[in-house]
């Protein structure tokens, strides 16, 4: 396992976007950027050994600071939404920077996804990757306390990509970090994920209002399109008539309450035609599933093809949206002397079975 480093781009102010590439020549390889501590590409073989990039991404630097800012990025200081930019903490209400709709999304308009992190190559046994670090000052996007954040990517020869997050603070604050990669196991730019099979290990999900803010308590998935306890094609679920599907823009943009605790399986995504499969494990209590409902062709991927609706799916392991305003949700508070720790593992593989039979011609 080797780690190669190069300059991907130079910004107008002289700062450099650096790219690291690591992995196995005949297996899974990954590319990460210091811009947003971002997974920029991941090449995985299909059942016949043919590799393709299965992570959405853009080459344009302008896009990486614009419409593609979240693609593969480490988002924070708080992933997902905080309603109306209101953060109550220890008797004080902090006003956070907000975006369209008046809510704080993924840490604010200048969140972690648009920062240049410090990166160094790392090796642990047979695994190799990059460790990124960044200091977020007190008052950054309105959040209290200086936060020292770290995320480490480690890829093994077996195709297991491990993301480990750590953070400390010098004053009470909140933290909720995740990776925002979009996956298409057919290959980046190769159509939609509607034919992918998805399983989510959760008996409950959190309904949202028209602005995608949680309505309150989690509800059972039984009898709804959100019941993915057995693998279902994504297209078969998001075409069902259900007000929550319509509310999210004809797809998923919801948080599932994962079963169990500790590092355990959260979801499995597979693509029958290629045989590619990714299993997601996490220590986090929730999984936000977003099916790229709002892609409109305005972004062009590294394949040179535009991204339209459902071009990829994000499986974001995290705490629940708007937790600071919902004391009944698992806490995201971090205090001096404590350490935030989180781990998510993506196991990429390919089945060795036969190809699906072609559909009968009428």
XYZ file of C-alpha atoms in Angstrom:
362
model
C 0.000 0.000 0.000
C 1.574 3.259 -1.164
C 0.574 6.902 -0.670
C 1.377 9.298 -3.539
C 1.094 13.075 -3.169
C 0.738 15.825 -5.778
C -0.591 19.344 -6.228
C -4.098 19.204 -7.698
C -4.595 22.969 -8.116
C -3.232 26.311 -6.974
C -5.615 28.968 -5.700
C -5.400 32.665 -6.548
C -3.926 33.431 -3.114
C -1.109 30.919 -3.647
C -2.505 28.164 -1.442
C -2.460 24.690 -2.913
C -5.071 21.958 -3.110
C -3.169 18.730 -2.501
C -4.215 15.271 -3.629
C -3.132 11.975 -2.084
C -3.722 8.630 -3.829
C -3.484 5.312 -1.992
C -4.650 1.719 -2.295
C -3.966 -1.561 -4.045
C -3.056 -1.528 -7.767
C -5.496 -4.353 -8.552
C -8.051 -3.554 -5.859
C -9.644 -0.498 -4.304
C -7.822 2.832 -4.560
C -8.813 6.198 -3.104
C -8.044 9.838 -3.801
C -8.426 12.481 -1.090
C -7.987 16.259 -1.152
C -7.016 18.614 1.643
C -9.880 20.848 0.462
C -12.625 19.799 2.843
C -10.635 16.694 3.898
C -12.480 15.216 0.953
C -12.786 11.762 -0.617
C -12.422 12.823 -4.243
C -12.563 9.408 -5.909
C -12.689 5.729 -5.078
C -11.946 3.117 -7.720
C -13.433 -0.318 -7.082
C -13.478 -3.468 -9.237
C -16.689 -5.134 -10.401
C -17.244 -8.907 -10.446
C -15.074 -9.159 -13.570
C -12.231 -7.144 -12.055
C -12.932 -3.982 -14.053
C -12.346 -0.857 -11.971
C -14.475 2.272 -12.006
C -14.663 5.390 -9.884
C -17.818 4.969 -7.782
C -17.746 8.353 -5.992
C -19.203 11.519 -7.514
C -16.875 14.495 -7.843
C -16.024 17.529 -9.956
C -12.694 18.666 -11.416
C -13.591 22.365 -11.476
C -12.176 24.254 -8.480
C -15.056 26.704 -8.778
C -17.514 23.817 -8.398
C -15.634 22.449 -5.365
C -16.137 25.798 -3.667
C -19.681 26.081 -5.051
C -22.349 23.562 -5.972
C -20.102 20.533 -5.354
C -18.693 21.796 -2.053
C -20.103 18.881 -0.062
C -19.133 16.119 -2.519
C -17.061 13.667 -0.497
C -16.229 16.335 2.065
C -15.903 16.201 5.830
C -18.795 18.455 6.833
C -19.094 20.287 10.148
C -18.800 21.734 12.695
C -22.338 20.367 12.719
C -23.499 18.057 9.906
C -27.127 18.383 8.795
C -29.494 21.126 9.967
C -29.836 23.324 13.034
C -33.210 25.048 12.887
C -33.171 28.820 12.422
C -29.463 28.939 13.313
C -30.362 28.781 17.000
C -27.958 26.982 19.331
C -28.979 26.905 23.014
C -26.072 25.906 25.242
C -25.592 26.285 29.002
C -28.256 28.975 29.311
C -26.935 31.045 26.383
C -28.441 31.135 22.905
C -25.807 31.387 20.186
C -26.751 32.720 16.773
C -25.164 30.685 13.988
C -24.499 31.636 10.386
C -27.365 30.487 8.185
C -28.040 29.619 4.565
C -31.078 29.626 2.327
C -34.209 29.095 4.368
C -32.711 30.662 7.492
C -31.289 27.408 8.879
C -27.694 26.313 9.486
C -26.718 23.451 7.173
C -23.494 21.431 7.492
C -21.841 24.009 9.741
C -22.855 27.167 7.905
C -22.041 28.844 4.576
C -18.293 28.666 5.295
C -18.183 25.268 6.972
C -15.442 22.667 7.084
C -16.086 21.519 3.491
C -14.502 24.689 2.053
C -11.411 24.783 4.314
C -7.911 23.615 3.502
C -6.973 21.034 6.129
C -3.429 20.006 7.056
C -2.788 16.478 5.780
C -0.046 13.911 6.353
C 0.230 10.341 5.020
C -0.200 7.569 7.598
C 0.273 3.809 7.688
C -1.124 1.372 10.228
C -0.107 -2.215 9.544
C -1.237 -3.100 6.017
C -3.486 -0.064 5.803
C -2.487 3.318 4.370
C -4.115 6.713 4.066
C -4.068 10.331 5.199
C -4.717 12.121 8.487
C -6.232 15.609 8.250
C -6.296 18.224 11.009
C -7.895 21.655 11.288
C -8.442 24.254 14.014
C -11.829 25.980 14.037
C -11.591 29.191 16.111
C -14.032 30.343 18.767
C -16.981 32.032 17.035
C -16.411 30.235 13.730
C -19.808 30.424 11.958
C -21.187 31.414 15.381
C -20.157 28.203 17.193
C -18.568 28.695 20.623
C -15.173 27.309 21.593
C -12.016 26.576 19.631
C -12.451 23.131 18.100
C -9.458 21.025 17.085
C -10.787 18.520 14.556
C -9.174 15.483 12.957
C -10.268 12.890 10.408
C -8.189 9.926 9.280
C -8.752 7.886 6.116
C -7.247 4.387 6.172
C -7.707 1.911 3.316
C -6.797 -1.752 3.579
C -5.962 -4.236 0.821
C -9.343 -5.883 1.430
C -11.212 -2.774 0.226
C -12.168 -1.564 3.710
C -12.089 2.237 4.039
C -12.094 3.373 7.671
C -12.857 6.983 8.643
C -12.002 7.967 12.214
C -13.002 11.353 13.621
C -11.675 13.068 16.741
C -12.201 16.543 18.202
C -11.511 18.536 21.370
C -12.656 21.959 22.540
C -11.613 24.649 25.016
C -15.221 25.695 25.768
C -18.609 23.949 25.704
C -19.816 23.481 22.131
C -21.532 20.978 19.836
C -19.940 18.780 17.202
C -21.347 16.391 14.610
C -18.991 15.363 11.806
C -19.662 13.143 8.802
C -18.490 12.392 5.285
C -20.764 13.528 2.480
C -19.676 11.272 -0.377
C -22.147 10.372 -3.081
C -21.877 6.789 -4.328
C -22.934 5.267 -7.625
C -21.749 1.658 -7.787
C -22.359 1.507 -11.551
C -19.643 4.143 -11.871
C -19.500 7.912 -11.537
C -21.609 9.486 -14.282
C -23.195 6.135 -15.258
C -26.881 6.855 -14.850
C -28.893 6.809 -11.640
C -28.918 4.775 -8.434
C -32.617 3.932 -8.775
C -31.790 0.296 -9.570
C -29.425 -0.075 -6.613
C -30.526 -2.237 -3.700
C -30.452 -0.578 -0.275
C -30.824 -2.072 3.171
C -30.853 0.064 6.342
C -30.671 -1.477 9.806
C -33.318 0.715 11.411
C -36.859 0.252 12.673
C -37.491 3.991 13.007
C -36.917 7.184 11.046
C -37.466 10.900 11.711
C -40.169 12.673 9.667
C -39.465 16.273 8.641
C -41.406 19.425 7.887
C -41.453 21.296 4.577
C -38.013 22.794 5.371
C -36.543 19.373 6.253
C -36.418 20.163 9.970
C -37.396 17.226 12.230
C -41.021 17.252 13.327
C -40.165 15.591 16.629
C -40.187 11.945 17.743
C -39.012 9.147 15.496
C -41.689 6.988 13.899
C -41.837 3.344 12.905
C -40.831 2.485 9.349
C -43.427 -0.295 9.228
C -45.823 0.139 6.331
C -43.856 3.051 4.823
C -41.293 3.465 1.997
C -38.723 3.925 4.767
C -38.854 0.254 5.715
C -35.538 -0.951 4.315
C -34.905 -3.691 6.846
C -34.799 -5.988 3.842
C -33.001 -4.829 0.704
C -35.206 -2.964 -1.743
C -34.481 -1.107 -4.959
C -34.263 2.610 -4.304
C -36.536 3.398 -7.226
C -39.305 1.146 -5.951
C -39.338 3.003 -2.621
C -39.090 6.640 -3.649
C -41.816 6.321 -6.281
C -44.339 5.302 -3.633
C -46.990 7.853 -2.748
C -46.009 9.143 0.675
C -46.033 12.771 1.901
C -42.504 12.485 3.326
C -41.118 11.345 -0.037
C -42.774 14.241 -1.824
C -41.662 16.689 0.893
C -37.993 15.827 0.334
C -38.205 16.454 -3.392
C -39.362 13.016 -4.577
C -36.772 10.987 -2.740
C -35.048 10.373 0.560
C -33.465 13.145 2.614
C -34.139 11.673 6.042
C -32.445 10.386 9.159
C -32.878 6.742 10.149
C -32.494 5.827 13.853
C -30.053 2.940 13.687
C -30.592 -0.225 15.669
C -27.994 -1.166 18.276
C -24.940 0.633 19.620
C -21.194 0.533 19.092
C -19.596 -0.250 15.755
C -22.280 -2.185 13.869
C -23.757 -2.457 10.398
C -25.854 0.518 9.374
C -26.564 -0.126 5.704
C -25.726 -2.202 2.640
C -25.839 -0.781 -0.887
C -25.419 -3.045 -3.902
C -25.596 -2.874 -7.685
C -26.729 -6.205 -9.172
C -25.524 -5.474 -12.716
C -21.867 -4.893 -11.752
C -21.786 -6.975 -8.573
C -20.327 -4.070 -6.608
C -21.382 -3.762 -2.990
C -20.592 -1.466 -0.075
C -21.362 -2.251 3.541
C -21.473 0.707 5.926
C -20.676 0.274 9.630
C -20.652 3.063 12.201
C -20.587 4.034 15.863
C -23.070 6.837 15.153
C -26.753 6.674 16.216
C -28.169 7.881 12.905
C -27.883 7.560 9.137
C -28.993 10.361 6.840
C -29.863 8.976 3.419
C -30.027 11.479 0.564
C -30.790 10.261 -2.947
C -29.565 13.320 -4.868
C -33.105 14.446 -5.585
C -32.115 17.993 -6.524
C -29.284 17.369 -8.987
C -30.337 19.256 -12.111
C -27.518 18.826 -14.630
C -25.733 22.051 -13.665
C -22.708 20.125 -12.301
C -20.423 18.089 -14.546
C -18.602 15.142 -13.033
C -15.063 13.938 -13.584
C -16.451 11.616 -16.273
C -17.460 14.683 -18.282
C -21.136 13.826 -17.830
C -23.654 16.090 -16.048
C -25.294 14.973 -12.824
C -29.065 14.765 -12.936
C -31.491 13.618 -10.225
C -30.480 10.401 -8.442
C -26.952 10.393 -9.935
C -25.665 9.242 -6.547
C -26.692 8.428 -3.000
C -25.206 9.779 0.224
C -25.097 7.556 3.318
C -24.158 10.067 6.013
C -23.437 8.525 9.410
C -24.113 11.128 12.099
C -26.083 12.305 15.098
C -29.609 13.481 14.444
C -30.451 16.797 12.748
C -31.324 19.709 15.041
C -30.218 17.787 18.149
C -29.189 20.986 20.015
C -32.846 22.020 19.971
C -34.167 18.525 20.754
C -33.148 17.403 24.255
C -34.823 14.027 23.642
C -32.260 13.248 20.906
C -28.766 11.877 21.651
C -26.563 14.731 22.824
C -23.952 16.352 20.571
C -22.426 18.430 23.394
C -18.639 18.481 23.760
C -16.956 19.994 26.817
C -13.356 20.826 27.721
C -11.488 17.731 28.847
C -13.676 15.447 26.690
C -12.830 13.983 23.308
C -15.292 13.514 20.484
C -14.717 10.169 18.770
C -16.565 8.592 15.888
C -15.823 5.823 13.401
C -17.397 4.811 10.111
C -16.253 1.940 7.887
C -17.141 1.410 4.234
C -16.395 -2.145 3.009
C -16.247 -2.254 -0.777
C -16.458 -5.630 -2.489
C -17.856 -7.416 -5.520
C -19.895 -10.594 -5.585
C -18.616 -13.549 -7.533
C -22.002 -14.793 -8.590
C -23.550 -14.931 -12.023
C -24.796 -11.856 -13.811
C -28.540 -11.149 -13.507
C -30.507 -12.668 -16.386
C -31.508 -10.103 -19.040
C -35.126 -9.014 -19.047
C -37.363 -10.904 -21.463
C -38.105 -9.128 -24.724
C -41.831 -8.604 -25.230
